[in-house]
Coordinates of C-alpha atoms and ligand atoms in Angstrom, one line a residue:
X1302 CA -9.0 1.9 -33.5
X1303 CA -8.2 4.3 -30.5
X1304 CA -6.7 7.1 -31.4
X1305 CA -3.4 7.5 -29.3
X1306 CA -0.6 9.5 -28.5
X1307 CA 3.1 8.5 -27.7
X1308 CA 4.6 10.2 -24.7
X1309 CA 8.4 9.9 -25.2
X1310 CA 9.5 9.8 -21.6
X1311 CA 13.2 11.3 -21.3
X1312 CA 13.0 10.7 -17.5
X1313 CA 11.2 13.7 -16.1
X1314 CA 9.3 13.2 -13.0
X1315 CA 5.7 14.3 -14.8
X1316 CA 5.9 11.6 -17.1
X1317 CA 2.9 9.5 -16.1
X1318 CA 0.8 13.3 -15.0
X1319 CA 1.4 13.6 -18.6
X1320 CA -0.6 10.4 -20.1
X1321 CA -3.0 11.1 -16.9
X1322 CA -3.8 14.9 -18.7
X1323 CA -3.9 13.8 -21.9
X1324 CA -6.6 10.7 -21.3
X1325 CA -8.3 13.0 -19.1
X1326 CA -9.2 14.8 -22.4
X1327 CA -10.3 11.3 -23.8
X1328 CA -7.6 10.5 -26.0
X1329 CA -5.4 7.3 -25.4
X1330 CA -1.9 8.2 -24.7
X1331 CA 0.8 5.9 -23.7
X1332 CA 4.5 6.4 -22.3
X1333 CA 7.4 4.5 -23.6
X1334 CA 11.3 5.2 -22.5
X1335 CA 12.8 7.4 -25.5
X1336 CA 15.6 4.1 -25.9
X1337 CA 13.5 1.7 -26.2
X1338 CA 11.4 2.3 -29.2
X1339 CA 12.8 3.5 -32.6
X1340 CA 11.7 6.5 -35.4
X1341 CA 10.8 3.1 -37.9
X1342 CA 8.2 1.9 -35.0
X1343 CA 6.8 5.5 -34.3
X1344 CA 5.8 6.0 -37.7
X1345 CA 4.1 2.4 -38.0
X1346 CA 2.2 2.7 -34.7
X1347 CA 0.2 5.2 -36.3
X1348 CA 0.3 8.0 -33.5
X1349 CA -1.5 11.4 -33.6
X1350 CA 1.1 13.1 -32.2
X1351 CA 3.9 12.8 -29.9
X1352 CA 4.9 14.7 -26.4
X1353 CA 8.0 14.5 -25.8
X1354 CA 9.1 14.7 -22.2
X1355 CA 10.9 17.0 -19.4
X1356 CA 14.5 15.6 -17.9
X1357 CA 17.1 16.2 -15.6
X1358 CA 19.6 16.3 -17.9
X1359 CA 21.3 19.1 -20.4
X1360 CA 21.1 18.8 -24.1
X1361 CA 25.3 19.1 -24.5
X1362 CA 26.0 16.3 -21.8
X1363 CA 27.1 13.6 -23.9
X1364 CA 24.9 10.9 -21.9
X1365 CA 22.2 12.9 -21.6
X1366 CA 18.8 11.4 -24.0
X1367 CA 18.9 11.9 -27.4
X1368 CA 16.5 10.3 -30.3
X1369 CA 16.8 10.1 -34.0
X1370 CA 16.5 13.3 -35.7
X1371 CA 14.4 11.7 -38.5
X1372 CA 11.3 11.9 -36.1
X1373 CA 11.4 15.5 -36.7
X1374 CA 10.5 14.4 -40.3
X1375 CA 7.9 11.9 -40.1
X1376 CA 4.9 13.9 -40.3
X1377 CA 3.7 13.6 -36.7
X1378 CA 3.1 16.7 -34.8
X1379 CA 5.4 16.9 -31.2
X1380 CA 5.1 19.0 -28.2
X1381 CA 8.1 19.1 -26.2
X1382 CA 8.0 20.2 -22.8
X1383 CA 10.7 21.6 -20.8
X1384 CA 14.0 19.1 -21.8
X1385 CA 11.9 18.0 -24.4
X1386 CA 11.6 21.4 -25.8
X1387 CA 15.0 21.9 -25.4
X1388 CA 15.8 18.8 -27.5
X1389 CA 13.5 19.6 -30.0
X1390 CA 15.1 23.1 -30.4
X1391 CA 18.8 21.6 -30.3
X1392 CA 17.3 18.4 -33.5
X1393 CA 16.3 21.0 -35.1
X1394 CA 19.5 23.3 -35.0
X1395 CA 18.3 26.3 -32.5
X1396 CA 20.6 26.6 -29.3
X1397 CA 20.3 25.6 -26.2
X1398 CA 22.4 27.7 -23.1
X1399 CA 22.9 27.2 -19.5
X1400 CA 23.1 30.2 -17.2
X1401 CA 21.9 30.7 -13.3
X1402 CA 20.4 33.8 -14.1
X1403 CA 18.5 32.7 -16.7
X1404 CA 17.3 30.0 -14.2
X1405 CA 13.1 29.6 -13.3
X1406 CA 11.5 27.7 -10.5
X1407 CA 8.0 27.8 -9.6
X1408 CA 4.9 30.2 -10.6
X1409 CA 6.3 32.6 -13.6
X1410 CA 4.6 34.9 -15.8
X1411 CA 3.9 33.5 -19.5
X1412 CA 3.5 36.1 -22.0
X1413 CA 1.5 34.5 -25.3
X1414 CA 1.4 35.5 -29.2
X1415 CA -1.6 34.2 -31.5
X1416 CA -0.9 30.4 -32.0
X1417 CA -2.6 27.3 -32.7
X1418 CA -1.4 25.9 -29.1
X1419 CA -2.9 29.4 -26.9
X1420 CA -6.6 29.2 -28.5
X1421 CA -8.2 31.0 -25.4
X1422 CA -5.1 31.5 -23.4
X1423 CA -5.0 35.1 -21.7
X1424 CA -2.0 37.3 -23.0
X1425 CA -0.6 36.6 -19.7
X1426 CA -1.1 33.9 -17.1
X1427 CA 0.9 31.7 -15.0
X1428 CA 3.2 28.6 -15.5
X1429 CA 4.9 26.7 -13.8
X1430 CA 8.8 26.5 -14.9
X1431 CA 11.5 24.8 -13.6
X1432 CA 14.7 24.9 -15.7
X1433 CA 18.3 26.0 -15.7
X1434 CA 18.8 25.8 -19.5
X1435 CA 16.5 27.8 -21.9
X1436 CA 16.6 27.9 -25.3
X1437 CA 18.3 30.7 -26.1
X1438 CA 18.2 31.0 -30.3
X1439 CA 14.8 29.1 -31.7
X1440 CA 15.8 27.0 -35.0
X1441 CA 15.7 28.3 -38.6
X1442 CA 11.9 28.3 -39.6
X1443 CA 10.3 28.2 -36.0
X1444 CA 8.5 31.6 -33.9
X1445 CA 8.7 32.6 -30.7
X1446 CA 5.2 32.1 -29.7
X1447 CA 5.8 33.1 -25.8
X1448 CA 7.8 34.4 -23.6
X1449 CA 8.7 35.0 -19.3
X1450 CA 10.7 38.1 -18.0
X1451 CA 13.7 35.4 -18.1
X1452 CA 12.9 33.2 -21.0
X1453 CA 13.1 35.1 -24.5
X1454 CA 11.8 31.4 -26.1
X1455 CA 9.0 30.1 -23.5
X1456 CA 7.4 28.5 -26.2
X1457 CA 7.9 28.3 -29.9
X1458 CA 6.6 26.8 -33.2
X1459 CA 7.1 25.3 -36.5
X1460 CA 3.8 25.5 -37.3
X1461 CA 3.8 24.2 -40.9
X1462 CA 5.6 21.2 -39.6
X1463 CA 3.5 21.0 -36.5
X1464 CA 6.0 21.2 -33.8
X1465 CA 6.1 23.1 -30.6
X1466 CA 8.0 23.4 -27.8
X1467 CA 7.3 25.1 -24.3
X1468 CA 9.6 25.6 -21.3
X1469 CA 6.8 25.3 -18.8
X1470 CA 5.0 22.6 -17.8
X1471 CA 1.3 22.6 -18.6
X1472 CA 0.6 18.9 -17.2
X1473 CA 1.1 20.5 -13.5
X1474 CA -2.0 22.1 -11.8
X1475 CA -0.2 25.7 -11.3
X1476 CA 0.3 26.4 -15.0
X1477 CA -3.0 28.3 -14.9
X1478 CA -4.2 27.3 -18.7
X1479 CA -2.5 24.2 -18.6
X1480 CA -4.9 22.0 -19.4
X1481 CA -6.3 24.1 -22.4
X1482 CA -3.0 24.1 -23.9
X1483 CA -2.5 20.5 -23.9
X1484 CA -5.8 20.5 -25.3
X1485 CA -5.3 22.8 -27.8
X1486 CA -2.5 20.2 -28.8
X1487 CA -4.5 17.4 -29.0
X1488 CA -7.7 19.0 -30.9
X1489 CA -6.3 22.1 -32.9
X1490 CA -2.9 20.7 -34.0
X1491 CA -2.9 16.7 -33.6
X1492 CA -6.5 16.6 -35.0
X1493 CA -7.9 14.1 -32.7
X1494 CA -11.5 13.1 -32.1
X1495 CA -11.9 12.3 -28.5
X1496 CA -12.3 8.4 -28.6
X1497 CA -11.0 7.2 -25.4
X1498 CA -14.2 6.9 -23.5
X1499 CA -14.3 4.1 -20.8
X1500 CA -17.4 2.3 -21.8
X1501 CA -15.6 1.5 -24.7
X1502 CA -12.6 0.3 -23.3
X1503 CA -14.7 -1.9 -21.4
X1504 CA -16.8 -2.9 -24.1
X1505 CA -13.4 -3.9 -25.8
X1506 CA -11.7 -5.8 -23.1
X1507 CA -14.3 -8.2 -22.4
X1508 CA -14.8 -9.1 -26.1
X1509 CA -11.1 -9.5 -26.3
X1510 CA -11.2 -11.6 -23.4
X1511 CA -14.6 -13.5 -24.4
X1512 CA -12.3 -14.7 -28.0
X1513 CA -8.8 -15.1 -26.0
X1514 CA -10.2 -17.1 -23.2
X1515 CA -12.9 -18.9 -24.8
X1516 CA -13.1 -22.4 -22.8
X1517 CA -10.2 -22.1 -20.5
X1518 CA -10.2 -21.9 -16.8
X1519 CA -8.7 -18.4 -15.8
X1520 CA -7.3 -18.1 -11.9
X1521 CA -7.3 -15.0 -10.1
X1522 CA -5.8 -14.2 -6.6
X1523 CA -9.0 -11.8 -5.1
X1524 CA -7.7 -10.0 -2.3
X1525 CA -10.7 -7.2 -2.0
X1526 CA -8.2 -4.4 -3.0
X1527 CA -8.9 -1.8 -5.8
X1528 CA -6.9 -3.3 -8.7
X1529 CA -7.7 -7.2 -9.0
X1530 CA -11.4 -6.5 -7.5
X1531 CA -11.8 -4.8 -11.0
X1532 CA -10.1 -7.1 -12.6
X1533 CA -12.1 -10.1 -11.7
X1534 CA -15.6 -7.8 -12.0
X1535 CA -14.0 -7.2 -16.0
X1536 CA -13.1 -10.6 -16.5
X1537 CA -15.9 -12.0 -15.0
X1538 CA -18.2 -9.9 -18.0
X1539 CA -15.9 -11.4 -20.4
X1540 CA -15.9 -15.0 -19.3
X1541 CA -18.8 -15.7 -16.6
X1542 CA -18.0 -19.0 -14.2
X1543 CA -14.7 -19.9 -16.3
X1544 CA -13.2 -17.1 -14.2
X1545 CA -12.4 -18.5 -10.4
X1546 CA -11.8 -16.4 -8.0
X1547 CA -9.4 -17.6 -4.8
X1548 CA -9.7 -14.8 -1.7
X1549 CA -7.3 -16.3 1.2
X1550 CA -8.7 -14.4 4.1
X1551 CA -5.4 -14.5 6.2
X1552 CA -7.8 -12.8 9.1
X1553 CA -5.6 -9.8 9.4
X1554 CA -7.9 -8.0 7.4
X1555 CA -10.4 -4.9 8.9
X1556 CA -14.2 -5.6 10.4
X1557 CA -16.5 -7.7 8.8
X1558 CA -13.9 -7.3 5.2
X1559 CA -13.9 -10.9 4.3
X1560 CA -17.5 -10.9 4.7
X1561 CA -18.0 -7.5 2.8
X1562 CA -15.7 -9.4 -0.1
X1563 CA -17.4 -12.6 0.1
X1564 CA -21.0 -10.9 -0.5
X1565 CA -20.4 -8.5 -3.4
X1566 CA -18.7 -10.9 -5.4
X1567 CA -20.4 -14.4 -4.6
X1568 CA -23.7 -12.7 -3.7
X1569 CA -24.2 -9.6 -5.2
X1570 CA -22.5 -10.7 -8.5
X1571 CA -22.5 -14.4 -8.6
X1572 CA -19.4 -15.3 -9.3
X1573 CA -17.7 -18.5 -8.7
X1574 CA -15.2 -17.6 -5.6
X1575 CA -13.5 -19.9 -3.2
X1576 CA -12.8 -17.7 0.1
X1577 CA -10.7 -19.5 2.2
X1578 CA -10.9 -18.7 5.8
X1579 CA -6.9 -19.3 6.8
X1580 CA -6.5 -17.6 9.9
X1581 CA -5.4 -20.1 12.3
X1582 CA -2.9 -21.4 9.8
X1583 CA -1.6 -17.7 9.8
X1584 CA -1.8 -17.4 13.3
X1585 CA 0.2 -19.9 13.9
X1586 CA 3.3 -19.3 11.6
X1587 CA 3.1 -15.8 13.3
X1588 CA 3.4 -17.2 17.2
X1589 CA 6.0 -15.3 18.6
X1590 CA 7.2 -13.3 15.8
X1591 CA 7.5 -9.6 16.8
X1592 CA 10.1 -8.4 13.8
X1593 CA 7.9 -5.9 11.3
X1594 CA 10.0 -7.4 8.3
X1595 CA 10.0 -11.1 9.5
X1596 CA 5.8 -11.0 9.9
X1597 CA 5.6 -9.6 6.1
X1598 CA 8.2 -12.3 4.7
X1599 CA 6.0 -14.9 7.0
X1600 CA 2.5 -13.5 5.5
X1601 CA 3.7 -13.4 2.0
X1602 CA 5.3 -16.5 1.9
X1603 CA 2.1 -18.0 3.4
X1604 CA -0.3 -16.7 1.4
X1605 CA 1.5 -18.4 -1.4
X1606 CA 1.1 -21.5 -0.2
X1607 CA -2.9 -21.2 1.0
X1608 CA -3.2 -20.0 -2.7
X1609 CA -1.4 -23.1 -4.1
X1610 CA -3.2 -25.9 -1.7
X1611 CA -6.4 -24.5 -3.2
X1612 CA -5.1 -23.8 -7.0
X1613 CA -4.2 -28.0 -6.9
X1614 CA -7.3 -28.7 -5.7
X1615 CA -8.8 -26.7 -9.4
X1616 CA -7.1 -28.8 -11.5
X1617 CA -5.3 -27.4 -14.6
X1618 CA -5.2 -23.8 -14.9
X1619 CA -5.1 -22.5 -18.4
X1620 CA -4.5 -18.9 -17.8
X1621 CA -3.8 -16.4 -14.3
X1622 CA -5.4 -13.5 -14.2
X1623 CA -3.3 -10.1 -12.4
X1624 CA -4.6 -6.7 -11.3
X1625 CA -1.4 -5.3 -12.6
X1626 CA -2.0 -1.3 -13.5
X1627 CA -0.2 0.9 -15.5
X1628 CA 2.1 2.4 -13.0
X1629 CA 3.0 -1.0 -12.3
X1630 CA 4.1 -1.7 -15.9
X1631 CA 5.9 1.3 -16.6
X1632 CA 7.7 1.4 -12.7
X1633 CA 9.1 -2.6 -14.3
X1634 CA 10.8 -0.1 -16.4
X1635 CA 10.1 -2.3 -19.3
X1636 CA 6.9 -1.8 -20.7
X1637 CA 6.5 -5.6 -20.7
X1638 CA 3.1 -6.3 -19.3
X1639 CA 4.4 -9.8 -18.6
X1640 CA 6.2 -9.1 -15.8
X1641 CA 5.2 -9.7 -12.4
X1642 CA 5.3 -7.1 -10.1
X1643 CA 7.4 -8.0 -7.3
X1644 CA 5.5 -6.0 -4.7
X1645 CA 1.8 -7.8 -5.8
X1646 CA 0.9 -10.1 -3.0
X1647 CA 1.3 -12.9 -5.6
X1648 CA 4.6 -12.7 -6.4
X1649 CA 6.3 -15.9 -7.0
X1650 CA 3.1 -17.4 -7.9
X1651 CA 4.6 -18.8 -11.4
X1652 CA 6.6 -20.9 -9.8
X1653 CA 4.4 -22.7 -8.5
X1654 CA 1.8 -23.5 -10.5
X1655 CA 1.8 -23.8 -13.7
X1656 CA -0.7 -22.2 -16.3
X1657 CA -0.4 -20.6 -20.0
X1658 CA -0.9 -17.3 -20.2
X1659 CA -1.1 -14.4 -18.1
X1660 CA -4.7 -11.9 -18.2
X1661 CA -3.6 -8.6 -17.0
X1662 CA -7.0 -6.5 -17.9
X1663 CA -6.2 -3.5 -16.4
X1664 CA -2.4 -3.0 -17.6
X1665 CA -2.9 0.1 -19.5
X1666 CA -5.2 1.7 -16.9
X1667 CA -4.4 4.7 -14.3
X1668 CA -5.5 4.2 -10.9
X1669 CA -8.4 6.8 -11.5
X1670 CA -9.4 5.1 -14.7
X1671 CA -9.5 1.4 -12.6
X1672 CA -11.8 3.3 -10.1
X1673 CA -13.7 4.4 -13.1
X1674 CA -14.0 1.0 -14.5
X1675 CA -14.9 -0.6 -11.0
X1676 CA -18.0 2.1 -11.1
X1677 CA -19.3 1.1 -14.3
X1678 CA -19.1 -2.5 -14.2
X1679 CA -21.2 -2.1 -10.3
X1680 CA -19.0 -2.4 -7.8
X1681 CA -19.7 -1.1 -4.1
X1682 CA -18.0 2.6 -3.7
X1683 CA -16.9 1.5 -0.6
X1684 CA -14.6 -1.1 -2.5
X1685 CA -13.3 1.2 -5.8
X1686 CA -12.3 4.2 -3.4
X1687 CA -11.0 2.1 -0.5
X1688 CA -7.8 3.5 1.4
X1689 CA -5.0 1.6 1.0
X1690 CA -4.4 -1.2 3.0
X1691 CA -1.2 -2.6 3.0
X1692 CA -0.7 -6.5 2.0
X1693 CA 0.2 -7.9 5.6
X1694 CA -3.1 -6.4 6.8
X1695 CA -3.6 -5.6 10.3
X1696 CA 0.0 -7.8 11.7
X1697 CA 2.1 -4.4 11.3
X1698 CA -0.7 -2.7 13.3
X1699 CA -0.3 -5.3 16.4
X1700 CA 2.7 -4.0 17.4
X1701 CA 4.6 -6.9 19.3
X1702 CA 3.5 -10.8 19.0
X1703 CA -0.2 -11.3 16.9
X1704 CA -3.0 -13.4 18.6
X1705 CA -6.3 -13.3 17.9
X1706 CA -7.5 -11.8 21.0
X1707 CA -5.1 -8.6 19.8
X1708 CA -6.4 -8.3 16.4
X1709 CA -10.1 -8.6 17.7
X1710 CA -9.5 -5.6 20.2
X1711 CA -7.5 -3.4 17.3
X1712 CA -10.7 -4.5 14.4
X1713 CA -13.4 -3.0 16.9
X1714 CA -11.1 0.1 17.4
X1715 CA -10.2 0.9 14.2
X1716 CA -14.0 0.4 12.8
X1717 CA -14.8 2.9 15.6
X1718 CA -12.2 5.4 14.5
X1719 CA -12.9 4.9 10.9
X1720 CA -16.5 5.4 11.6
X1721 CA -16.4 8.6 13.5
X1722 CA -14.0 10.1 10.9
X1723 CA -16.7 9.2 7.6
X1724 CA -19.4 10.9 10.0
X1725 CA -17.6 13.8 10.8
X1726 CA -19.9 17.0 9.9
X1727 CA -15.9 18.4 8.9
X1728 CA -14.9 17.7 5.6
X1729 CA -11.4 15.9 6.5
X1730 CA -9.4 16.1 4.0
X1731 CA -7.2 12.6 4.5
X1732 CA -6.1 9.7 2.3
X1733 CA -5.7 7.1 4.8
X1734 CA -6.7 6.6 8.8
X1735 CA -6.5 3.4 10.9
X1736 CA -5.8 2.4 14.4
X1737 CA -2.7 0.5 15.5
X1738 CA -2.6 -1.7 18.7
X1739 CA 0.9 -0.4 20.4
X1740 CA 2.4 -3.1 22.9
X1741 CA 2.3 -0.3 26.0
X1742 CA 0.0 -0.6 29.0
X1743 CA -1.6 2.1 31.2
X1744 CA -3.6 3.0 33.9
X1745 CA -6.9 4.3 33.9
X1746 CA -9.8 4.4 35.7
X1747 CA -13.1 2.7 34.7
X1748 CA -16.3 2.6 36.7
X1749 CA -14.6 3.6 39.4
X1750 CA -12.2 1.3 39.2
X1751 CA -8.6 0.9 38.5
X1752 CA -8.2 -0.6 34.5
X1753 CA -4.7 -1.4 33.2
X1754 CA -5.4 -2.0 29.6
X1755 CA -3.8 -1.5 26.0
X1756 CA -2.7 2.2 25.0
X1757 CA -4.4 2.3 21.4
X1758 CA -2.6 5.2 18.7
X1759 CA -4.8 6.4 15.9
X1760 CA -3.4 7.5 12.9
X1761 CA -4.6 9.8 10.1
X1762 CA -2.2 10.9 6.9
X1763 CA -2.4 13.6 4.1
X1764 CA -0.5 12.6 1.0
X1765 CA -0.6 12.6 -3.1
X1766 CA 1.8 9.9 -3.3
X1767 CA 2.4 8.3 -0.1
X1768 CA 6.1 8.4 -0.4
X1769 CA 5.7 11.7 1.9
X1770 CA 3.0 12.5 4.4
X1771 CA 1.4 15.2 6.6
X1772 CA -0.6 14.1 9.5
X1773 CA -3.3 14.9 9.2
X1774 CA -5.4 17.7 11.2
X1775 CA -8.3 16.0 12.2
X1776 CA -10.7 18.1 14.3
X1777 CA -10.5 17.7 18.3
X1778 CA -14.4 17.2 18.5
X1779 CA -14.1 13.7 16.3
X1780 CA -11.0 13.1 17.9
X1781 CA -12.5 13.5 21.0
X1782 CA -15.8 11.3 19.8
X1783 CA -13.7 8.6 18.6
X1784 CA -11.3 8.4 22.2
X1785 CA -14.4 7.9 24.2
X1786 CA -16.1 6.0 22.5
X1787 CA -13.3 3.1 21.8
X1788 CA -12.7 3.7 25.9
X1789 CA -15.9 3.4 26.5
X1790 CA -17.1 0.4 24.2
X1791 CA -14.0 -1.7 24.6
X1792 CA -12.9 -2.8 27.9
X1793 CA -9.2 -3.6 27.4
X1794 CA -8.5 -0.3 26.2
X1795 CA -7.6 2.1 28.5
X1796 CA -5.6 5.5 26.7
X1797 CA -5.8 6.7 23.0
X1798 CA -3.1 8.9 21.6
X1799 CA -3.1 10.3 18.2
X1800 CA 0.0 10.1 15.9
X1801 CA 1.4 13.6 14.8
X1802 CA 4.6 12.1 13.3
X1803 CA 4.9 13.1 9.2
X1804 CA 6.8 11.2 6.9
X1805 CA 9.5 11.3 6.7
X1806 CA 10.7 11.0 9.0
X1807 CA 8.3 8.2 10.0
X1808 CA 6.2 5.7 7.6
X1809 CA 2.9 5.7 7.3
X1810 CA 2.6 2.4 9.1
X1811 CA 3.9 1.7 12.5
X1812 CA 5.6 -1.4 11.4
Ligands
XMP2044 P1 4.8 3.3 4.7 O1 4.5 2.7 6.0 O2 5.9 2.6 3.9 O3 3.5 3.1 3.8 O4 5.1 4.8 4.8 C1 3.3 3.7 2.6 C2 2.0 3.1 2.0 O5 2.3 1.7 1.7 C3 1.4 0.9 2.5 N1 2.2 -0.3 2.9 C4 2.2 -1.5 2.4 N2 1.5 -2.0 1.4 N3 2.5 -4.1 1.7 C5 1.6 -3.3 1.0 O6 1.0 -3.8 0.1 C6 3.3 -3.7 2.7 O7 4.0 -4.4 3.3 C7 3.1 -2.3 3.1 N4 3.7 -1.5 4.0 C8 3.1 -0.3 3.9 C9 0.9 1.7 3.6 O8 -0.4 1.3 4.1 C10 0.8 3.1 3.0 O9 -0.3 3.3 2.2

């Protein structure tokens, strides 16, 4: 069995950076909401130790998160960082105090004694705090093990019981030995082994699969993104041709895509997928629809359908397989895997046709382990580290009505611009870059001749997240490359402008 580590989430914003930090040094971890899981089950799931979170809240407030003292007593080491070091301090009888002087945010100093938890830390080094309360009196029994000019109890220890607590937050890139401490958690105090390699998860998977799904017919909406592209390349190892793959190509996706799907997974791998070339019947639901929101209900509701026409014509389904990730099961806020996420292009899929079970392979997996996973099991890079593409595809990049004629000028454009940023001889440090067909005209001149054509924006963004953005600051040379060239190769363009809007306060997306 995996070895594995609980990460009592008390609603800090590090939560899932936390699991991420601690798989990263092969052990399993896993988050669960501190209300939703008692002492009784924490003991049985047989964890090696237990991280409990930060939180916005203060240990007095009556409605901030508390959790049964008893855990204190089970045997299991904890780490509790920031609130969660605060709670541990307060469970076990310290004190906690609030006072704006006492107050961190940002880089600090960390001052560190000999402990378990600082095995080749520096004496001093940086963290990163960010904290109003501290604890200001540790508990009977526990050390100060480090300190800040402002913190007398940065971190402390029970070490005979195997708890410690630290103010900071070693999960975030500017606490300096961050990763070492966690580290030092794992190894020196919780004892683990190292076991969560990813050959062996997928090793595991499939043979779980292989008995679960033996001689049922297993359905699985293929839409050439990251998360069910895995999915069907893990399921496929686990159950060969019983797996059918269904990839509606709506048309609104990039150059040559539905072609670059159709040939990895039906020619390079072999597997049994229907792609079902739906563009007209897109095309036409969308004729003279302009409203960003109303194409996206439009294309969703569609792609429902398409999927359902062909799921009737399979017969009985036993089982539908997802590409639901982790994020995606703990954003549900329920830690139920059987949940659908609402924002999956699938959505509402139940309803309509009925099967079993759901397969959701990749449920306890972080983006970076998915990527991981689509490497091992063979898939294209150009497929596992794709830029996002939103669902709707390439209709909230036609600004205005869609015809076909629009989204065959915007795919040449945007394979252009895409093209001269992946050659550019600058590094460009940018997560994702597309071109979007504005509905503005303009006059230029072409072979000597007056052109009145499309003005065509290009768009380039810098983000971790997405839910904030920088544009990005592509150099002028492969700007310059990439305006001529789309000019210059396709006729009905006339101007290119480049988008230096962040978000907020605009989207990523025009539409
Ligand atoms: P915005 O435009 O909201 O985009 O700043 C943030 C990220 O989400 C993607 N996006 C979508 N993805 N369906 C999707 O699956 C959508 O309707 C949709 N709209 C935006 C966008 O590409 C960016 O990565």
């Amino acid at each position: 069995m995996n070895e594995k580590i609980l990460v009592l989430d008390f609603g800090g914003q590090y939560n899932q950076l936390i699991a991420r930090r601690v798989r990263e040094q092969k052990v399993y971890a896993e988050i669960k909401p501190y209300n939703k899981i008692s002492c009784e089950d924490i003991k049985n799931a047989g964890y090696k130790g237990v991280i409990f979170t930060g939180g916005p809240n203060s240990v007095y407030d009556e409605s901030s998160p508390h959790f049964d003292p008893e855990i204190l007593n089970l045997g299991i080491p904890i780490l509790g960082i920031c609130y969660g070091a605060q709670l541990l301090a307060f469970m076990a009888g310290g004190k906690v105090q609030s006072a704006a002087d006492r107050s961190e945010y940002g880089n600090t100093v960390l001052y560190v004694n000999d402990s378990p938890l600082f095995e080749g830390v520096p004496k001093k080094s940086d963290s990163f705090m960010s904290h109003t309360d501290y604890v200001s009196e540790v508990p009977q029994g526990f050390t100060v093990i480090a300190t800040t000019d402002n913190c007398p109890a940065a971190a402390f220890s029970c070490d005979g019981k195997a708890l410690y607590g630290v103010q900071f937050h070693p999960e975030v890139t500017h606490t300096e030995y961050g990763k070492i401490i966690l580290k030092n958690f794992l190894y020196n105090v919780c004892k683990c082994s190292g076991n969560w390699k990813m050959e062996d998860f997928i090793e595991k998977t499939a043979e779980k699969y292989r008995e679960e799904l033996k001689g049922k017919k297993v359905l699985l909406a293929l839409s050439g993104g990251v998360d069910s592209s895995v999915a069907a390349a893990l399921l496929y190892k686990a159950v060969g041709d019983n797996l059918i793959c269904v990839f509606v190509d709506h048309g609104l996706l990039r150059k040559d895509e539905g072609d670059f799907v159709e040939n990895t997974f039906k020619g390079k791998f072999g597997m049994n997928l229907i792609r079902v070339n739906a563009q007209d019947r897109f095309l036409r639901k969308l004729k003279g629809v302009t409203e960003p929101e109303e194409k996206r209900k439009i294309i969703g509701e569609e792609f429902i359908r398409v999927f359902e026409d062909e799921a009737k014509k399979l017969g009985k389904i036993d089982v539908l397989a997802q590409g639901t990730i982790y994020p995606d099961v703990i954003e549900s806020g329920k830690g139920d895997s059987a949940v659908i996420k609402s924002h999956h292009n699938v959505g509402g899929l139940p309803d309509v046709i009925s099967f079993e079970s759901i397969a959701e392979p990749l449920c306890d997996l972080f983006k970076d382990e998915v990527r991981e996973v689509g490497v091992k099991l063979g898939l294209p890079n150009e497929l596992v580290y794709r830029q996002p593409f939103p669902g709707p595809g390439l209709a909230v990049r036609v600004i205005g009505e869609i015809t076909k004629s629009k989204l065959d000028i915007l795919k040449e454009a945007d394979a252009i611009f895409r093209e001269e940023i992946d050659r550019s001889p600058e590094k460009i440090e940018t997560n994702q870059y597309f071109a979007v067909l504005t509905d503005s005209f303009s006059v230029g001149v072409k072979g000597d001749a007056r052109a009145y054509g499309y003005v065509l924006a290009l768009r380039a963004v810098t983000t971790d997240d997405f839910m904030t953005a920088q544009w990005t600051r592509i150099p002028y040379e492969t700007l310059e490359r990439a305006s001529n060239r789309i000019t210059g190769e396709i006729t009905e363009i006339t101007r290119v402008v480049y988008d230096i809007t962040s978000k907020p306060p605009a989207t990523v997306e025009w539409e």
